[in-house]
Amino acid sequence: MSLAVKAPPQKAVPNAADLLRWYDRHRRVLPWRAKKGERADPYRVWLSEIMLQQTTVKAVAPYYARFLARFPGVAALAAAPLEDVLKLWAGLGYYARARNLHACAKAVVAQHGGEFPDHEEGLRGLPGVGAYTAAAIAAIAFDRPASPVDGNIERVIARLFAVEDAPFAAKPRIRAAAQSLTPPRRAGDFAQAMMDLGATICTPKNPACALCPWMGSCAARMRGDQQSFPRKAEKKAGALRRGAAFVAVRADGFLLTRTRPEKGLLGGMTEVPTTEWARDFDEGAAVDAAPLTAAWRRLPGVVTHTFTHFPLELSVYRAEPPANRKPPTGTRWTPLAGLAGEALPNVMRKVVSHALGSDVLKPS
């Protein structure tokens, strides 16, 4: 008597309709997302997509609300000084996005009559709009059959098809797979459904596979190693850079600040004066680079911050010059009472809090 051999389960073909049915029931409510039956606003879609680059929904939500209140449309944003845009962006990180945001608004007004192009090619011609952002806007705002691939979608596709390639090599295959799944109708809903699936079900750790509408289509789940996808490249940490930051507070409550160069890291943002950030920083010579002559004292501890390509460690020096002290060339005195509204990047907020306490950065 022979025993029947049980055939392995057959992987079903992913069906866009299954995901859209799931999305219709479980779609997230997001400030920038049009309600069911409403037409998406291209300005709001674009604004949210720029803000969400390398940033979480939770972090973006309050910034988005403030931006929309201050700049309700692309014309208002284009007409605003860059300084105002940077001030509202302060704390959100990756500040080149804010400069590109402003430049893009100006381009939309000057070159397109205040209307966003409704296709990927036209959108790609705008400052700060890359392949992903163009596809996202085209799909979500104009329902074009475009296939944006963000981190969430990349994870879903990598697991769905068990993509073994390392991250950079996998991108063309993942993009092609996403395009093959995108339906000709409801492309915008499909893109947002993929984002929601990755954010709420197909999460990096402990994915809720039993709740996934594509559970029967996932090659990685059938193998039982879904959490190992997407494959990760070995991270190369940049070399530590060090420097000194100088916090000078006048007796009448003004802080010495300056604006960083328009181009480069933290371009156009406000900072307290610092030395260069170098691998071979000499602490013993730090005060020689102070912005003005004063009784500088080094505060205990250091401020640490990690940029994309390198970690930073800053010693903090503080001095109290007299009220009548004039600012050195290239610097200015900023009232502490208005410091919360300045375009201080996160690293500078850490420095100021280290020297003066976090209360000084709370809105008055």
Short mmCIF file of C-alpha atoms in Angstrom, two decimals, residues 53-343:
data_model
loop_
_atom_site.label_atom_id
_atom_site.label_comp_id
_atom_site.label_asym_id
_atom_site.label_seq_id
_atom_site.Cartn_x
_atom_site.Cartn_y
_atom_site.Cartn_z
CA GLN A 53 10.78 61.34 2.46
CA GLN A 54 12.92 59.56 5.09
CA THR A 55 10.49 60.73 7.80
CA THR A 56 7.59 59.04 9.61
CA VAL A 57 3.90 59.88 9.34
CA LYS A 58 3.83 60.69 13.05
CA ALA A 59 6.67 63.22 12.74
CA VAL A 60 5.27 64.82 9.58
CA ALA A 61 1.64 65.34 10.68
CA PRO A 62 2.14 68.51 12.83
CA TYR A 63 4.55 70.05 10.29
CA TYR A 64 2.09 69.39 7.49
CA ALA A 65 -0.70 71.10 9.43
CA ARG A 66 1.44 74.17 10.13
CA PHE A 67 2.60 74.41 6.51
CA LEU A 68 -0.93 74.13 5.19
CA ALA A 69 -2.15 76.83 7.60
CA ARG A 70 0.67 79.18 6.58
CA PHE A 71 0.81 78.24 2.88
CA PRO A 72 -2.65 76.96 1.82
CA GLY A 73 -1.66 76.71 -1.82
CA VAL A 74 1.35 76.60 -4.11
CA ALA A 75 1.14 80.33 -4.93
CA ALA A 76 1.38 81.28 -1.25
CA LEU A 77 4.38 79.01 -0.79
CA ALA A 78 6.11 80.39 -3.89
CA ALA A 79 5.60 83.97 -2.71
CA ALA A 80 7.06 83.37 0.76
CA PRO A 81 10.69 84.13 1.62
CA LEU A 82 12.88 81.01 1.86
CA GLU A 83 13.70 82.00 5.43
CA ASP A 84 10.05 81.58 6.44
CA VAL A 85 9.92 78.15 4.82
CA LEU A 86 13.07 77.04 6.63
CA LYS A 87 11.72 78.30 9.95
CA LEU A 88 8.58 76.19 9.59
CA TRP A 89 10.67 73.20 8.49
CA ALA A 90 13.15 73.45 11.40
CA GLY A 91 13.35 70.17 13.28
CA LEU A 92 12.05 67.98 10.44
CA GLY A 93 15.54 67.23 9.11
CA TYR A 94 17.00 66.70 5.62
CA TYR A 95 16.81 70.42 4.98
CA ALA A 96 17.57 70.26 1.26
CA ARG A 97 13.94 69.11 0.97
CA ALA A 98 12.75 72.49 2.27
CA ARG A 99 14.89 74.42 -0.21
CA ASN A 100 13.70 72.20 -3.06
CA LEU A 101 10.11 72.58 -1.85
CA HIS A 102 10.37 76.34 -2.19
CA ALA A 103 12.13 76.14 -5.56
CA CYS A 104 9.51 73.70 -6.85
CA ALA A 105 6.63 75.96 -5.80
CA LYS A 106 8.25 78.84 -7.66
CA ALA A 107 8.69 76.67 -10.76
CA VAL A 108 5.07 75.50 -10.70
CA VAL A 109 3.87 79.10 -10.54
CA ALA A 110 6.34 80.53 -13.06
CA GLN A 111 6.40 77.70 -15.60
CA HIS A 112 3.04 75.96 -15.21
CA GLY A 113 0.62 78.73 -14.26
CA GLY A 114 0.30 77.46 -10.69
CA GLU A 115 -0.90 74.00 -11.78
CA PHE A 116 1.13 70.83 -11.25
CA PRO A 117 1.83 68.78 -14.40
CA ASP A 118 -0.50 65.79 -14.49
CA HIS A 119 2.01 63.21 -15.76
CA GLU A 120 5.31 61.75 -14.59
CA GLU A 121 7.50 63.33 -17.26
CA GLY A 122 6.34 66.85 -16.47
CA LEU A 123 6.59 66.28 -12.74
CA ARG A 124 10.16 64.95 -13.06
CA GLY A 125 11.17 68.33 -14.49
CA LEU A 126 10.36 70.10 -11.21
CA PRO A 127 13.05 70.82 -8.58
CA GLY A 128 13.30 68.12 -5.91
CA VAL A 129 10.87 65.76 -7.67
CA GLY A 130 12.51 62.41 -8.40
CA ALA A 131 11.19 59.21 -9.91
CA TYR A 132 9.31 58.06 -6.81
CA THR A 133 7.70 61.42 -6.02
CA ALA A 134 6.66 61.97 -9.65
CA ALA A 135 5.04 58.53 -9.78
CA ALA A 136 3.29 59.07 -6.44
CA ILE A 137 1.82 62.43 -7.48
CA ALA A 138 0.84 61.17 -10.93
CA ALA A 139 -0.95 58.16 -9.45
CA ILE A 140 -2.53 59.67 -6.33
CA ALA A 141 -3.40 63.14 -7.59
CA PHE A 142 -4.18 62.34 -11.25
CA ASP A 143 -4.88 58.57 -11.21
CA ARG A 144 -2.25 57.93 -13.85
CA PRO A 145 -1.14 54.26 -14.05
CA ALA A 146 2.15 55.05 -12.33
CA SER A 147 3.89 52.79 -9.82
CA PRO A 148 5.68 54.60 -6.98
CA VAL A 149 8.00 52.43 -4.89
CA ASP A 150 8.77 53.73 -1.40
CA GLY A 151 10.25 51.76 1.49
CA ASN A 152 6.94 50.18 2.41
CA ILE A 153 6.15 49.10 -1.13
CA GLU A 154 9.69 47.83 -1.65
CA ARG A 155 9.31 45.58 1.40
CA VAL A 156 5.94 44.25 0.22
CA ILE A 157 7.26 43.43 -3.26
CA ALA A 158 10.51 41.91 -1.95
CA ARG A 159 8.53 39.53 0.24
CA LEU A 160 5.79 38.84 -2.29
CA PHE A 161 8.33 37.66 -4.87
CA ALA A 162 11.15 36.62 -2.47
CA VAL A 163 13.61 38.97 -4.16
CA GLU A 164 17.06 37.70 -3.17
CA ASP A 165 19.13 40.51 -4.67
CA ALA A 166 20.92 43.06 -2.52
CA PRO A 167 19.04 46.38 -2.18
CA PHE A 168 20.58 48.36 -5.04
CA ALA A 169 20.55 45.44 -7.48
CA ALA A 170 16.96 44.55 -6.51
CA LYS A 171 15.48 47.94 -7.37
CA PRO A 172 14.88 47.36 -11.13
CA ARG A 173 13.17 44.02 -10.46
CA ILE A 174 11.04 45.50 -7.68
CA ARG A 175 10.00 48.45 -9.84
CA ALA A 176 9.08 46.11 -12.70
CA ALA A 177 7.04 43.91 -10.34
CA ALA A 178 5.20 46.94 -8.94
CA GLN A 179 4.36 48.07 -12.48
CA SER A 180 3.08 44.61 -13.38
CA LEU A 181 0.67 44.69 -10.42
CA THR A 182 -0.65 48.23 -10.95
CA PRO A 183 -4.18 48.15 -12.39
CA PRO A 184 -5.20 50.48 -15.25
CA ARG A 185 -7.98 51.95 -13.06
CA ARG A 186 -7.71 53.19 -9.44
CA ALA A 187 -3.93 53.43 -9.73
CA GLY A 188 -3.87 56.09 -7.03
CA ASP A 189 -5.85 53.97 -4.59
CA PHE A 190 -3.66 50.99 -5.45
CA ALA A 191 -0.46 52.94 -4.69
CA GLN A 192 -1.87 54.11 -1.35
CA ALA A 193 -3.10 50.58 -0.61
CA MET A 194 0.43 49.26 -1.12
CA MET A 195 1.77 51.96 1.22
CA ASP A 196 -0.84 51.11 3.85
CA LEU A 197 -0.17 47.39 3.54
CA GLY A 198 3.51 47.93 4.22
CA ALA A 199 2.89 50.37 7.05
CA THR A 200 0.26 48.37 8.94
CA ILE A 201 0.47 44.68 7.93
CA CYS A 202 3.72 43.89 6.11
CA THR A 203 5.83 45.65 8.74
CA PRO A 204 9.62 45.26 9.08
CA LYS A 205 9.26 43.15 12.22
CA ASN A 206 6.49 40.70 13.11
CA PRO A 207 4.36 41.17 9.98
CA ALA A 208 0.69 40.29 10.51
CA CYS A 209 0.60 37.81 7.62
CA ALA A 210 -2.70 36.25 8.71
CA LEU A 211 -4.44 39.58 8.03
CA CYS A 212 -2.82 40.20 4.64
CA PRO A 213 -5.05 40.10 1.56
CA TRP A 214 -2.11 38.67 -0.39
CA MET A 215 -1.19 36.01 2.17
CA GLY A 216 -1.66 33.22 -0.38
CA SER A 217 0.48 35.04 -2.94
CA CYS A 218 3.56 35.70 -0.81
CA ALA A 219 6.58 33.58 -1.69
CA ALA A 220 8.51 34.65 1.41
CA ARG A 221 5.65 33.67 3.73
CA MET A 222 5.46 30.24 2.14
CA ARG A 223 9.19 29.84 2.79
CA GLY A 224 8.73 31.05 6.36
CA ASP A 225 11.49 33.65 6.20
CA GLN A 226 9.48 36.77 5.40
CA GLN A 227 11.24 38.91 8.01
CA SER A 228 14.54 38.40 6.20
CA PHE A 229 13.24 40.42 3.23
CA PRO A 230 14.17 42.78 1.76
CA ARG A 231 17.81 41.71 1.85
CA LYS A 232 19.98 44.27 3.59
CA ALA A 233 23.34 45.67 2.59
CA GLU A 234 26.08 45.99 5.15
CA LYS A 235 26.04 49.50 6.57
CA LYS A 236 29.27 51.46 6.41
CA ALA A 237 29.41 53.99 9.21
CA GLY A 238 31.16 57.24 8.40
CA ALA A 239 34.11 58.34 10.49
CA LEU A 240 33.30 60.35 13.61
CA ARG A 241 33.70 64.10 13.23
CA ARG A 242 34.16 66.40 16.18
CA GLY A 243 34.02 70.13 16.82
CA ALA A 244 33.06 72.89 19.24
CA ALA A 245 29.91 75.02 19.40
CA PHE A 246 29.91 78.49 20.97
CA VAL A 247 26.83 79.68 22.84
CA ALA A 248 27.17 83.39 23.59
CA VAL A 249 24.25 84.91 25.50
CA ARG A 250 24.23 88.65 26.09
CA ALA A 251 23.14 89.99 29.48
CA ASP A 252 19.96 91.38 27.89
CA GLY A 253 18.83 88.01 26.58
CA PHE A 254 20.18 87.77 23.03
CA LEU A 255 21.94 84.74 21.52
CA LEU A 256 24.73 85.00 18.95
CA THR A 257 23.68 83.19 15.75
CA ARG A 258 24.49 83.06 12.07
CA THR A 259 23.04 81.58 8.87
CA ARG A 260 24.78 78.64 7.24
CA PRO A 261 25.72 78.92 3.54
CA GLU A 262 22.80 78.38 1.17
CA LYS A 263 24.34 75.27 -0.36
CA GLY A 264 25.66 72.26 1.48
CA LEU A 265 24.76 70.49 4.70
CA LEU A 266 21.98 72.32 6.62
CA GLY A 267 22.07 75.02 3.95
CA GLY A 268 20.35 78.28 4.90
CA MET A 269 19.60 77.14 8.45
CA THR A 270 20.34 79.08 11.64
CA GLU A 271 23.15 77.98 13.95
CA VAL A 272 25.34 79.14 16.79
CA PRO A 273 28.95 79.60 15.63
CA THR A 274 31.05 76.44 15.56
CA THR A 275 34.49 75.29 14.57
CA GLU A 276 34.87 73.10 11.52
CA TRP A 277 33.64 69.55 12.06
CA ALA A 278 36.73 67.43 11.55
CA ARG A 279 38.08 63.96 12.24
CA ASP A 280 41.25 65.44 13.74
CA PHE A 281 39.58 68.17 15.85
CA ASP A 282 41.95 69.64 18.46
CA GLU A 283 40.01 70.39 21.65
CA GLY A 284 42.95 72.29 23.10
CA ALA A 285 42.75 74.89 20.34
CA ALA A 286 38.95 75.16 20.25
CA VAL A 287 38.65 78.54 21.99
CA ASP A 288 41.05 80.04 19.44
CA ALA A 289 38.21 79.67 16.91
CA ALA A 290 35.59 81.34 19.11
CA PRO A 291 33.55 84.03 17.30
CA LEU A 292 34.40 86.75 19.83
CA THR A 293 36.71 87.36 22.77
CA ALA A 294 35.01 86.43 26.03
CA ALA A 295 35.37 84.31 29.15
CA TRP A 296 34.46 81.02 27.48
CA ARG A 297 33.89 77.99 29.67
CA ARG A 298 33.47 74.45 28.46
CA LEU A 299 30.26 72.81 29.65
CA PRO A 300 30.29 69.23 30.94
CA GLY A 301 29.44 66.50 28.44
CA VAL A 302 29.08 66.64 24.67
CA VAL A 303 26.27 66.88 22.13
CA THR A 304 26.01 63.95 19.73
CA HIS A 305 24.13 63.85 16.45
CA THR A 306 24.08 61.44 13.53
CA PHE A 307 23.83 62.68 9.96
CA THR A 308 23.26 60.39 7.00
CA HIS A 309 26.96 59.97 6.25
CA PHE A 310 28.71 60.57 9.56
CA PRO A 311 28.24 60.89 13.33
CA LEU A 312 29.08 64.20 15.02
CA GLU A 313 30.26 65.07 18.52
CA LEU A 314 30.28 68.69 19.67
CA SER A 315 31.84 70.21 22.76
CA VAL A 316 29.81 73.19 23.95
CA TYR A 317 31.31 76.45 25.21
CA ARG A 318 29.29 79.23 26.82
CA ALA A 319 30.04 82.92 27.49
CA GLU A 320 28.04 85.96 28.66
CA PRO A 321 29.24 89.09 26.83
CA PRO A 322 27.87 92.49 27.87
CA ALA A 323 24.62 93.86 26.50
CA ASN A 324 26.32 96.46 24.29
CA ARG A 325 28.56 93.93 22.49
CA LYS A 326 28.26 94.23 18.73
CA PRO A 327 28.00 91.03 16.66
CA PRO A 328 31.08 89.97 14.68
CA THR A 329 30.85 90.06 10.89
CA GLY A 330 28.56 87.36 9.55
CA THR A 331 26.69 86.90 12.83
CA ARG A 332 23.68 88.51 14.51
CA TRP A 333 22.06 88.75 17.93
CA THR A 334 18.80 86.79 18.09
CA PRO A 335 16.38 87.33 20.99
CA LEU A 336 16.00 84.24 23.16
CA ALA A 337 12.28 84.99 23.37
CA GLY A 338 11.93 84.31 19.65
CA LEU A 339 14.37 81.42 19.37
CA ALA A 340 11.63 78.79 19.02
CA GLY A 341 10.64 80.37 15.70
CA GLU A 342 14.14 80.33 14.23
CA ALA A 343 15.25 77.83 11.58
#
